[in-house]
Coordinates of C-alpha atoms and ligand atoms in Angstrom, one line a residue:
X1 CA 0.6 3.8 -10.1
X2 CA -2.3 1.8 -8.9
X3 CA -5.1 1.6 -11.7
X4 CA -8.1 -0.3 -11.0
X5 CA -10.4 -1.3 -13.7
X6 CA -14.0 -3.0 -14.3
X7 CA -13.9 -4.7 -11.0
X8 CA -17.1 -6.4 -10.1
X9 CA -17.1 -8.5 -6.8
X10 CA -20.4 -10.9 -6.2
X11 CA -21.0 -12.8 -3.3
X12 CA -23.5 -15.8 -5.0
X13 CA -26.0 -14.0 -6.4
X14 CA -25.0 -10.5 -4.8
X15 CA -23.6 -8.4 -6.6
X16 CA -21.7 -5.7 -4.0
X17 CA -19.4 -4.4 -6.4
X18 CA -19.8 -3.4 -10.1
X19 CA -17.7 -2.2 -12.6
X20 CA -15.6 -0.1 -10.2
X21 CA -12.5 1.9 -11.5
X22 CA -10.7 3.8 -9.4
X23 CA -6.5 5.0 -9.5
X24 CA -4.6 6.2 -6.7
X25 CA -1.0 8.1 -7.1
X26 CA 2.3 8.3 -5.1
X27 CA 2.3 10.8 -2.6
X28 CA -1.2 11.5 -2.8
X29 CA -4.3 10.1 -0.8
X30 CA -7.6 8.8 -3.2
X31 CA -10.8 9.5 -1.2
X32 CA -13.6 6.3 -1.2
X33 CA -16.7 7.4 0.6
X34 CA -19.9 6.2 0.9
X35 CA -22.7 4.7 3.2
X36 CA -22.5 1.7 4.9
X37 CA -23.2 -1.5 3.2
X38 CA -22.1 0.6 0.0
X39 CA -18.9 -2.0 -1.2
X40 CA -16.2 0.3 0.1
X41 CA -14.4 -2.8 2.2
X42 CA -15.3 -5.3 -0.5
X43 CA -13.5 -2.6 -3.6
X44 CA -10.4 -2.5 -1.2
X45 CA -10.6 -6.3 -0.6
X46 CA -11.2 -7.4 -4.1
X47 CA -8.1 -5.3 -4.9
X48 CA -6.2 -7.8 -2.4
X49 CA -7.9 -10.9 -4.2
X50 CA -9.7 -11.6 -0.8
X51 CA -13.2 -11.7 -2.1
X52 CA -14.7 -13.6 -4.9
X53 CA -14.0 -11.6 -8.0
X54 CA -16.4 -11.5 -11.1
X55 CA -14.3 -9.5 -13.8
X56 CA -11.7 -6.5 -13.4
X57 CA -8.2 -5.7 -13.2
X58 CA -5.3 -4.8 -10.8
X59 CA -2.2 -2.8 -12.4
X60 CA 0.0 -1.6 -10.2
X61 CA 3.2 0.4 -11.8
X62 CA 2.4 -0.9 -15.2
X63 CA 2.3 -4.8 -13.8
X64 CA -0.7 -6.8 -13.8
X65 CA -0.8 -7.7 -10.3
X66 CA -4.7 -9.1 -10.7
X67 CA -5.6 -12.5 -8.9
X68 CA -2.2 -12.3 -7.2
X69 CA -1.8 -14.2 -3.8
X70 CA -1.7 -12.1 -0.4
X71 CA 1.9 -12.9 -0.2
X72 CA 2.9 -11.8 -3.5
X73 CA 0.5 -8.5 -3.5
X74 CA 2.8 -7.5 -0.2
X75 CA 5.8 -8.2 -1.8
X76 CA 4.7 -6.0 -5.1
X77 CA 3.9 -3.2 -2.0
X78 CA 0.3 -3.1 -1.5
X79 CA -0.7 -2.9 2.6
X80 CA -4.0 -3.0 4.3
X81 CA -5.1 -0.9 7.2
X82 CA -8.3 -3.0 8.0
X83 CA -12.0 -2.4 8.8
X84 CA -12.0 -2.3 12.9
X85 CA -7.9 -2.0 13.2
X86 CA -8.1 -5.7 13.7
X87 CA -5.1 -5.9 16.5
X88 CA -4.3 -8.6 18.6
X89 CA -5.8 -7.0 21.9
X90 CA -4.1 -9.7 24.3
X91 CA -0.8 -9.4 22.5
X92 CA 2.2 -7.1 23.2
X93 CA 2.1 -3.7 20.7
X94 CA 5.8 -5.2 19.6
X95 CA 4.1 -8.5 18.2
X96 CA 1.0 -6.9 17.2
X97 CA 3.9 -4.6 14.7
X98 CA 5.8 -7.8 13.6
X99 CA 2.8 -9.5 12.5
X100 CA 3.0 -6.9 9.9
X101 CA 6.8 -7.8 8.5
X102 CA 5.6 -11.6 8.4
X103 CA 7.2 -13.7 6.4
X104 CA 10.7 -11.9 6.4
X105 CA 13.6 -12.7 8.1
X106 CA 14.5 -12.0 11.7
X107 CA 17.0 -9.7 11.0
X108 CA 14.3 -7.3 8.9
X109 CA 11.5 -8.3 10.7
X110 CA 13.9 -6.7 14.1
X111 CA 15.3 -3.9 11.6
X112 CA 11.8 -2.5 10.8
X113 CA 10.6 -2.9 14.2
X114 CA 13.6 -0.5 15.0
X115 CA 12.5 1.9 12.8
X116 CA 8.5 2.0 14.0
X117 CA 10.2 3.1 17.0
X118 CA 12.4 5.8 15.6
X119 CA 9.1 7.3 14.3
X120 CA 6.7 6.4 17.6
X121 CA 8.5 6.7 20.7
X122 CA 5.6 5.8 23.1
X123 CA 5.1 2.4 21.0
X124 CA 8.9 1.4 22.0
X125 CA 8.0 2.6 25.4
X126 CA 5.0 0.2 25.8
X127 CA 6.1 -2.5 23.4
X128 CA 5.3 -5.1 25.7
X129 CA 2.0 -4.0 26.9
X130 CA -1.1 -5.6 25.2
X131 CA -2.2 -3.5 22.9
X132 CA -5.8 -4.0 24.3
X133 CA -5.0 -1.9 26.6
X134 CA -4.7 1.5 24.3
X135 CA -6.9 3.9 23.5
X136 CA -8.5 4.0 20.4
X137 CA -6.6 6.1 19.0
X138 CA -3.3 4.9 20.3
X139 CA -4.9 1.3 18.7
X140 CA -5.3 3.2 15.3
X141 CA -1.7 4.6 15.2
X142 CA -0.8 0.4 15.9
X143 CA -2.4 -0.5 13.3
X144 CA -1.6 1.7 10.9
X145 CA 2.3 1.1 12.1
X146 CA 2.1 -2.5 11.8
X147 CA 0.5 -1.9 7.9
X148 CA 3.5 0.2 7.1
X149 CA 6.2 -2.6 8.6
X150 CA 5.9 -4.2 5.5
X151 CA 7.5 -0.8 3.8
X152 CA 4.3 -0.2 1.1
X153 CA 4.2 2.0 -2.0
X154 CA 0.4 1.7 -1.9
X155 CA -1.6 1.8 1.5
X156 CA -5.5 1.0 1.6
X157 CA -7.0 2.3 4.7
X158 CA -10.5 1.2 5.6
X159 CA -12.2 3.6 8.0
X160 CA -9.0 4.5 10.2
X161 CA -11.0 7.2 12.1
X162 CA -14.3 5.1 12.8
X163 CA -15.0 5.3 16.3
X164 CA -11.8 8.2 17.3
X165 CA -12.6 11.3 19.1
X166 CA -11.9 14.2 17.8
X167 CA -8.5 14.7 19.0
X168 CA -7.3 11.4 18.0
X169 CA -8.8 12.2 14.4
X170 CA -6.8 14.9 13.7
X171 CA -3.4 12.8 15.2
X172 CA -4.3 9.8 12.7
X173 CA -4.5 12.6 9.9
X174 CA -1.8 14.7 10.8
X175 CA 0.1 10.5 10.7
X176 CA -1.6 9.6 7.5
X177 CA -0.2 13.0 6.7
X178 CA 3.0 12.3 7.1
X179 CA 3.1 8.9 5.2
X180 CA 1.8 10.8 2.2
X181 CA 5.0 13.4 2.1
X182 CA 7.0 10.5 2.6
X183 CA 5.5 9.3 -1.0
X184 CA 3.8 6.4 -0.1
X185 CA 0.1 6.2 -2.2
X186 CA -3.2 6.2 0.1
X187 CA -6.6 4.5 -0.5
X188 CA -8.6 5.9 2.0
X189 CA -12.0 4.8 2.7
X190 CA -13.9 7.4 5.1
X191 CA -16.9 8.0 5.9
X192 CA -15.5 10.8 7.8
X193 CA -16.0 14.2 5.0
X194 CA -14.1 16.6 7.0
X195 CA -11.0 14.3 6.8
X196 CA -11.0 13.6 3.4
X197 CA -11.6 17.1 2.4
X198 CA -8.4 17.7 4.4
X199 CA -6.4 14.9 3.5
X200 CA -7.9 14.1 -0.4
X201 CA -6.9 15.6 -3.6
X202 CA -9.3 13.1 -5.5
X203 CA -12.2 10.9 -4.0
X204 CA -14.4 8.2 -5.7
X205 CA -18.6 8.2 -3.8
X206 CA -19.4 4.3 -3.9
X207 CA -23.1 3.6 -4.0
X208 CA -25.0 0.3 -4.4
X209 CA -21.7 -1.0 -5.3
X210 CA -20.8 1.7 -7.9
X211 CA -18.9 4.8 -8.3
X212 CA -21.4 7.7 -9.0
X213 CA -18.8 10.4 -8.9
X214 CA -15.3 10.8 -8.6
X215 CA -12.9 13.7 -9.3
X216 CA -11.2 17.0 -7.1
X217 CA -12.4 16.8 -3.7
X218 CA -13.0 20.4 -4.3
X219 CA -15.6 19.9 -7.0
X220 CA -16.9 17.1 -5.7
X221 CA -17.4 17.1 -2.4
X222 CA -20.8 19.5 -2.4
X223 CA -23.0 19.6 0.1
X224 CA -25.4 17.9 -2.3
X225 CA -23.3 15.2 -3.7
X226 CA -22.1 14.1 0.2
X227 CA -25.8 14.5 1.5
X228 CA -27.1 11.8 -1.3
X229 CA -23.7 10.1 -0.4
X230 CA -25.0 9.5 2.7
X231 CA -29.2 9.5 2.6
X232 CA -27.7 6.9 -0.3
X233 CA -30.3 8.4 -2.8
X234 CA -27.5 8.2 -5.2
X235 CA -27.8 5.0 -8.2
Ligands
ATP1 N1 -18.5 -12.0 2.8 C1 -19.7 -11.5 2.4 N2 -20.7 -12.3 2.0 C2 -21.9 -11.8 1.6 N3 -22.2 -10.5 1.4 C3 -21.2 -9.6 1.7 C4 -19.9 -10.1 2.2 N4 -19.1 -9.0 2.5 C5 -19.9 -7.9 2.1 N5 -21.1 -8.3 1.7 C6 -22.2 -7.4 1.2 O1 -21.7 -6.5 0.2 C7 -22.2 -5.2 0.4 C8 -21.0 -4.3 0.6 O2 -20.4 -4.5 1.8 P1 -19.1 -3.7 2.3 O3 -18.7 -4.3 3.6 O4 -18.1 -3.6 1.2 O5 -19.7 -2.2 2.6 P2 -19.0 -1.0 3.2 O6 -19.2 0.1 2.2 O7 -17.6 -1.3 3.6 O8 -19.9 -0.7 4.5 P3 -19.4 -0.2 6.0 O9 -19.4 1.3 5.9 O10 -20.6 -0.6 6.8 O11 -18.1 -0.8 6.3 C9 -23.1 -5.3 1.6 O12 -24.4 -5.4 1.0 C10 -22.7 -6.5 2.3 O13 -23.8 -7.1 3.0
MG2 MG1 -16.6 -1.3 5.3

């Protein structure tokens, strides 16, 4: 449903993504790992249109959806998970959530809010607690919450267990789990292998800006392939 093609993302003269093509399917989660500094943020972000694009194209259930604005990529049902959660740590955990129905209505914006809650208790319970004030992993599950307020086919995840302990890991998966069976498409950067091997059918390695493998996480997830991943001796 989401088919990304030829997308090279320069910054001036920096090239720090090229000629990336990637697809991701409902009720599946798509795999991007790869060192740091390797373009994983910037691929999910050029699919948003938030970085200067060079060339490449966004289709997303047969509709060219490239170059579209923020507003109108929500609206066709893409979310982001950011880099860093990015909450509102002095806010309430009820208007860190609504920030992610922006733009509708009250009566949706206090519908879906309502539902967040059917799924996470505790959030209703502490709704009007800053959300500074949760743990890491609690902060995660926020995050990921808000990003699914706006009811997404397709949800890009950047790093949602940087910085988790174990324990909290395996709650986000078990979460990111759920949204999966619910049908909902992932994009899930990690640099975290034992969580996309559990959670991955299909990953893409990004190095230098380009994919050097892709396919079943079961093929290609070797120890080999996710050493050079990481040592970043693939080119
Ligand atoms: N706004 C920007 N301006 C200039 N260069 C940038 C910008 N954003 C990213 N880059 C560069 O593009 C390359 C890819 O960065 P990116 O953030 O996509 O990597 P990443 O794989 O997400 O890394 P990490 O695992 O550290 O998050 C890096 O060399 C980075 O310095
Ligand atoms: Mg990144």
């Amino acid at each position: 449903m989401l088919t990304v093609s030829g997308l090279t993302i320069a910054f001036g003269a920096t090239v720090a993504v090229r000629d990336v093509a990637l697809t991701a399917a409902p009720g599946t989660v798509t795999g991007i790992l790869g060192a740091n500094g390797a373009g994983k943020t910037t691929t999910l972000l050029g699919i948003l249109h938030r970085v200067p694009r060079r060339t490449g194209t966004v289709v997303l259930d047969g509709r060219d959806v490239t170059g579209h604005d923020t507003g109108a990529l929500v609206r066709a049902g893409i979310a982001l998970c950011p880099q860093n959660r990015r909450l509102f740590p002095n806010m309430s955990i009820a208007d860190n959530l609504l920030l992610g129905a922006y733009g509708h209505g009250r009566a949706v914006r206090r519908e879906r809010l309502a539902r967040t809650y059917e799924r996470f208790g505790w959030m209703r319970e502490r709704a009007d607690e800053p959300a500074g004030r949760l743990s890491g992993g609690q902060q995660q599950a926020v995050a990921i919450a808000r990003a699914l307020m706006s009811e997404p086919r397709l949800l890009l995840l950047d790093e949602p267990s940087s910085g988790l302990s174990p324990v909290a890991v395996q709650e986000i998966a078990g979460l990111l789990a759920e949204i999966t069976a619910d049908g909902t498409a992932l994009l899930l950067v990690e640099q975290n292998v034992g969580l996309v091997r559990r959670l991955c059918s299909t990953a893409h390695i990004l190095a230098h800006g380009r994919v050097t493998g892709a396919g079943p996480v079961s093929e290609l997830l070797t120890d080999d392939t996710v050493s050079d991943a990481y040592l970043g001796t693939l080119t």
